[in-house]
Short mmCIF file of C-alpha atoms in Angstrom, two decimals:
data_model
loop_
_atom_site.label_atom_id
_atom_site.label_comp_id
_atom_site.label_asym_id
_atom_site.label_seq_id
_atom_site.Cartn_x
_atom_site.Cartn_y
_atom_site.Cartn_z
CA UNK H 14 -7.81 6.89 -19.20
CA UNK H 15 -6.22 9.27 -16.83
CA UNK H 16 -7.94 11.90 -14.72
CA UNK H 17 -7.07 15.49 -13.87
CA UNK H 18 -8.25 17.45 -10.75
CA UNK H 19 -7.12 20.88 -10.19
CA UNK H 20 -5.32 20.93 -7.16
CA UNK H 21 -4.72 24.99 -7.51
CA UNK H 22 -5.51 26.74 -3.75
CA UNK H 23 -5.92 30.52 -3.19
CA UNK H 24 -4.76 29.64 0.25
CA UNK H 25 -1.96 27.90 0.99
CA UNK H 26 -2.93 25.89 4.10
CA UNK H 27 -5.79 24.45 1.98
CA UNK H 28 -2.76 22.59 0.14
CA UNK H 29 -3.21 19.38 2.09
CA UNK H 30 -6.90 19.06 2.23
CA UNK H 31 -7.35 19.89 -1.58
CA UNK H 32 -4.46 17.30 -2.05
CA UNK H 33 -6.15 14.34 0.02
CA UNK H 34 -9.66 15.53 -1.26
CA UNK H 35 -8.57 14.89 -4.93
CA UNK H 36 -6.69 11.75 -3.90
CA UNK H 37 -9.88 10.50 -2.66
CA UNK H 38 -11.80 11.18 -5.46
CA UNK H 39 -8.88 9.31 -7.62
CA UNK H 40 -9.47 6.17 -5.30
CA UNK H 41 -13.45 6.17 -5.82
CA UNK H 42 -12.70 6.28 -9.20
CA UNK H 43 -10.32 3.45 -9.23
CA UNK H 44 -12.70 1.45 -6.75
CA UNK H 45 -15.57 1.67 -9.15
CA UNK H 46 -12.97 0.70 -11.82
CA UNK H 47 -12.36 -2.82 -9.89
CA UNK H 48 -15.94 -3.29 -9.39
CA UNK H 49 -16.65 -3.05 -13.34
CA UNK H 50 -13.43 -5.90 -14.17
CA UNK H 51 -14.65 -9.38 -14.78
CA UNK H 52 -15.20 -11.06 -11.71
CA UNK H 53 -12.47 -8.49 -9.95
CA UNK H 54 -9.92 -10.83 -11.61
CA UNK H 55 -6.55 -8.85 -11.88
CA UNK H 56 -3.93 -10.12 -13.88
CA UNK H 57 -0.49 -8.93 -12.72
CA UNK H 58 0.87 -5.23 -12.33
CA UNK H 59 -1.99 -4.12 -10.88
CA UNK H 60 -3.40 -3.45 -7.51
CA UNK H 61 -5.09 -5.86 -5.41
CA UNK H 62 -6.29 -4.49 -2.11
CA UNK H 63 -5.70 -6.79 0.88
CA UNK H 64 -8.52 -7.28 3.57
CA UNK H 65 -5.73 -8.12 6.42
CA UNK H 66 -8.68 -9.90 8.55
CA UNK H 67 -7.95 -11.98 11.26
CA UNK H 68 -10.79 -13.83 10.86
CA UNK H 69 -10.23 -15.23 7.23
CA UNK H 70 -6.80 -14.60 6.06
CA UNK H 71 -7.53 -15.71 3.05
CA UNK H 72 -9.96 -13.13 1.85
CA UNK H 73 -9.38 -10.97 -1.57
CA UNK H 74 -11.93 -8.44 -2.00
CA UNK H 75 -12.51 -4.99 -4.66
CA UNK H 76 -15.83 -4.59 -3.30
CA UNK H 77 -15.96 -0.93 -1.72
CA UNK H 78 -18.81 -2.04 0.82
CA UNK H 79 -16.31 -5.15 2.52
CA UNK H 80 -13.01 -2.95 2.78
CA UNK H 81 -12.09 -1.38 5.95
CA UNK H 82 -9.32 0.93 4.93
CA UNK H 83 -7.79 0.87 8.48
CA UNK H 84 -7.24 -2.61 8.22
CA UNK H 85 -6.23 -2.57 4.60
CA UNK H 86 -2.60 -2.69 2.13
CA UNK H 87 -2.21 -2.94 -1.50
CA UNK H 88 -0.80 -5.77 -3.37
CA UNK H 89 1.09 -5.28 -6.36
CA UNK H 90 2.89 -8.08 -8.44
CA UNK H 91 4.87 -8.31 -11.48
CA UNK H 92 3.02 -9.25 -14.70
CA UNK H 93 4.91 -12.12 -15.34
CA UNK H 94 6.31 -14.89 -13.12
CA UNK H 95 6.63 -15.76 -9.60
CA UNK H 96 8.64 -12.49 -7.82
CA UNK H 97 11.58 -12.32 -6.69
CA UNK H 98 11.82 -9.98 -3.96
CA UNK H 99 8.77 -8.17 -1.67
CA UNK H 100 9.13 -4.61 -1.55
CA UNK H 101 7.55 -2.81 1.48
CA UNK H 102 6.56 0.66 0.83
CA UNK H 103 5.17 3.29 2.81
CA UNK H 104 4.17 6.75 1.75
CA UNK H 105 4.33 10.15 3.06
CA UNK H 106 1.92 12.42 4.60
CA UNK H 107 -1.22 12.65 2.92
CA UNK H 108 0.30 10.56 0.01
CA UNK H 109 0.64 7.75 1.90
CA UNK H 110 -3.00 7.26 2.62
CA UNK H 111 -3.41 6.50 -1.13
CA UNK H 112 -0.06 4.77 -2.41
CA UNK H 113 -1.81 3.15 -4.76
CA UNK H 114 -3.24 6.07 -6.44
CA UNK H 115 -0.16 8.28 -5.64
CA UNK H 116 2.69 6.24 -6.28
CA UNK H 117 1.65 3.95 -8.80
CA UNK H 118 3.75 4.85 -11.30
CA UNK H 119 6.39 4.40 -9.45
CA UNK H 120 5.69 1.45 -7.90
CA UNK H 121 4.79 -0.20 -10.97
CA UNK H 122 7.56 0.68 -12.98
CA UNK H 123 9.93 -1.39 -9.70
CA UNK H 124 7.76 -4.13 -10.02
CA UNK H 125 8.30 -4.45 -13.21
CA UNK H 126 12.39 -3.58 -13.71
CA UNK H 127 12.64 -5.28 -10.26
CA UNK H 128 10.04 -8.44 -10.77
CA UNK H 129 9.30 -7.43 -7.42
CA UNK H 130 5.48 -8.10 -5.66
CA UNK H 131 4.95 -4.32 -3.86
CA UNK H 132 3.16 -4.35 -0.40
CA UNK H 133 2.16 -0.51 -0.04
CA UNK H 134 0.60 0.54 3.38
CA UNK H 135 -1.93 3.12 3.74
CA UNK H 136 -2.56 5.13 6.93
CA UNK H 137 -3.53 8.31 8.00
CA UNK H 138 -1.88 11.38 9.10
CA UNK H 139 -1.30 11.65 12.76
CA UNK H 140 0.78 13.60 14.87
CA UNK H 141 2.33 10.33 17.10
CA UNK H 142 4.31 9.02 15.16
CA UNK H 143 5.08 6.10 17.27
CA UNK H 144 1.71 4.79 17.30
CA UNK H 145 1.55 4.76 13.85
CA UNK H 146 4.40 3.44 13.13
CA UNK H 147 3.06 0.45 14.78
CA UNK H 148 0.20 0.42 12.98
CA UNK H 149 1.85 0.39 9.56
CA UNK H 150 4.33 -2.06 11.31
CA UNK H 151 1.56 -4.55 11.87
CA UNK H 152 -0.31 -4.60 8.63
CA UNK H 153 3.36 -4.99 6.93
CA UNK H 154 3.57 -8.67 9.15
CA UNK H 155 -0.08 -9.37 8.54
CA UNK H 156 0.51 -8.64 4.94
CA UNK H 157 4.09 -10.88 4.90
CA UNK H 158 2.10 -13.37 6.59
CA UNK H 159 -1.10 -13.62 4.07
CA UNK H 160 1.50 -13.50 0.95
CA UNK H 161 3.41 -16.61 2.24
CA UNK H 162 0.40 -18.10 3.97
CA UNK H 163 -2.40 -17.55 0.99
CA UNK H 164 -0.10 -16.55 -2.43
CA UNK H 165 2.51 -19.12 -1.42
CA UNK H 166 5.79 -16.56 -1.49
CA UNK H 167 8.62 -17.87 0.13
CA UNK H 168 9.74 -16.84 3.63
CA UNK H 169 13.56 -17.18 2.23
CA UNK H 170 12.06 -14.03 -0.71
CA UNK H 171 14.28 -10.66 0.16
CA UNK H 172 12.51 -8.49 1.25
CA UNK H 173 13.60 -4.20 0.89
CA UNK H 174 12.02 -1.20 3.17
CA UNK H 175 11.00 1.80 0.60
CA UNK H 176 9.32 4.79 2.16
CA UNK H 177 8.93 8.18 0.98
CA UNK H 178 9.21 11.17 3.85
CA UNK H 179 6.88 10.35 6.74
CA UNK H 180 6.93 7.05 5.77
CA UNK H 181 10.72 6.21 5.61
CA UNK H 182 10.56 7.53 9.33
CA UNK H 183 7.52 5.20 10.19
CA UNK H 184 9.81 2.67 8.74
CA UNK H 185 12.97 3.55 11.11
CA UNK H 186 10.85 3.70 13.93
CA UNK H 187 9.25 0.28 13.64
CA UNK H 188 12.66 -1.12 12.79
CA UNK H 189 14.44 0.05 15.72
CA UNK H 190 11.93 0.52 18.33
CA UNK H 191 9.23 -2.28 17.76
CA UNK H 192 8.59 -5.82 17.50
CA UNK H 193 5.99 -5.35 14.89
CA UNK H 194 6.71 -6.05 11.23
CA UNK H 195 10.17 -7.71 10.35
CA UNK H 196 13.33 -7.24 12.08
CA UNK H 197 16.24 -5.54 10.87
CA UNK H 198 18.14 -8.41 10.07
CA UNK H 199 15.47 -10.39 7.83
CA UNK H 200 15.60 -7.76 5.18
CA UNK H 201 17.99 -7.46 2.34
CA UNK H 202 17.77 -3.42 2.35
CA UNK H 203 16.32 -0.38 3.44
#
């Protein structure tokens, strides 16, 4: 089932706002859709959001009331088989704070041609962009660390930078001017 909103604005710098507004409304939807599967058992090619908790690392949750959405990435995986490469993705403005309702077609469509498991990092829109590029940077290594830790990936899996507009540049910056995340030379592309 696929919904529609009307994102149609009289004034043009409601653009953004309507955008994230109906984006939001997309991910209650899809949260509520989680809670109603068996259990919240997924079973591959779709999204499983990632509590990145230092506390338990191995904690999987759906349940709306347990996620902290700062401290959050989505999991994708390819419906069959172990995957072959981890693809980190990062979204642009306003997009990116939903990649998994924004870009799932996508995404899903590279897992699957790619057999590639899809880390996609939310965030929200902020005007230093160094700062959040070190935010994004850190859930991408906390992220790398639960899927090798918990899921059992190997650390030896290539691993490819994807980012759409603000993104891609949250993705340069933490690549060349932090220690967060993973370093230029332990990916296979950008």
């Amino acid at each position: 089932k696929r919904s529609t909103i009307k994102l149609h604005s009289e004034n043009n710098g409601d653009g953004m706002i309507e955008l994230t507004s109906a984006l939001a409304k997309l991910d209650r939807q899809w949260q509520l859709s989680q809670q109603s599967k068996r259990g919240g058992n997924t079973i591959g090619n779709e999204w499983i959001p990632l509590p990145l908790n230092d506390n338990d690392p191995s904690s999987t949750t759906t349940a709306t009331t347990t996620r902290d959405p700062n401290n959050l990435v989505y999991l994708l995986e390819p419906s069959v088989g172990t995957p072959s490469i981890t693809l980190l993705f990062v979204g642009g403005a306003g997009l990116g704070q939903f990649p998994h309702i924004a870009y799932n077609e996508l995404l899903k469509r590279i897992s699957t041609k790619c057999n590639a498991a899809v880390i996609a990092v939310p965030y929200e829109v902020g005007l230093d962009h160094f700062e959040l590029a070190k935010v994004t940077g850190e859930k991408i290594r906390k992220a790398l660390i639960h899927c090798e830790d918990i899921r059992s990936y190997s650390s030896n899996m290539p691993k490819f930078m994807l980012g759409h507009s603000l993104g891609a540049k949250l993705q340069t910056i933490t690549l060349s001017a932090t220690n967060d995340a993973v370093s230029a030379e332990e990916l296979a592309g950008v």
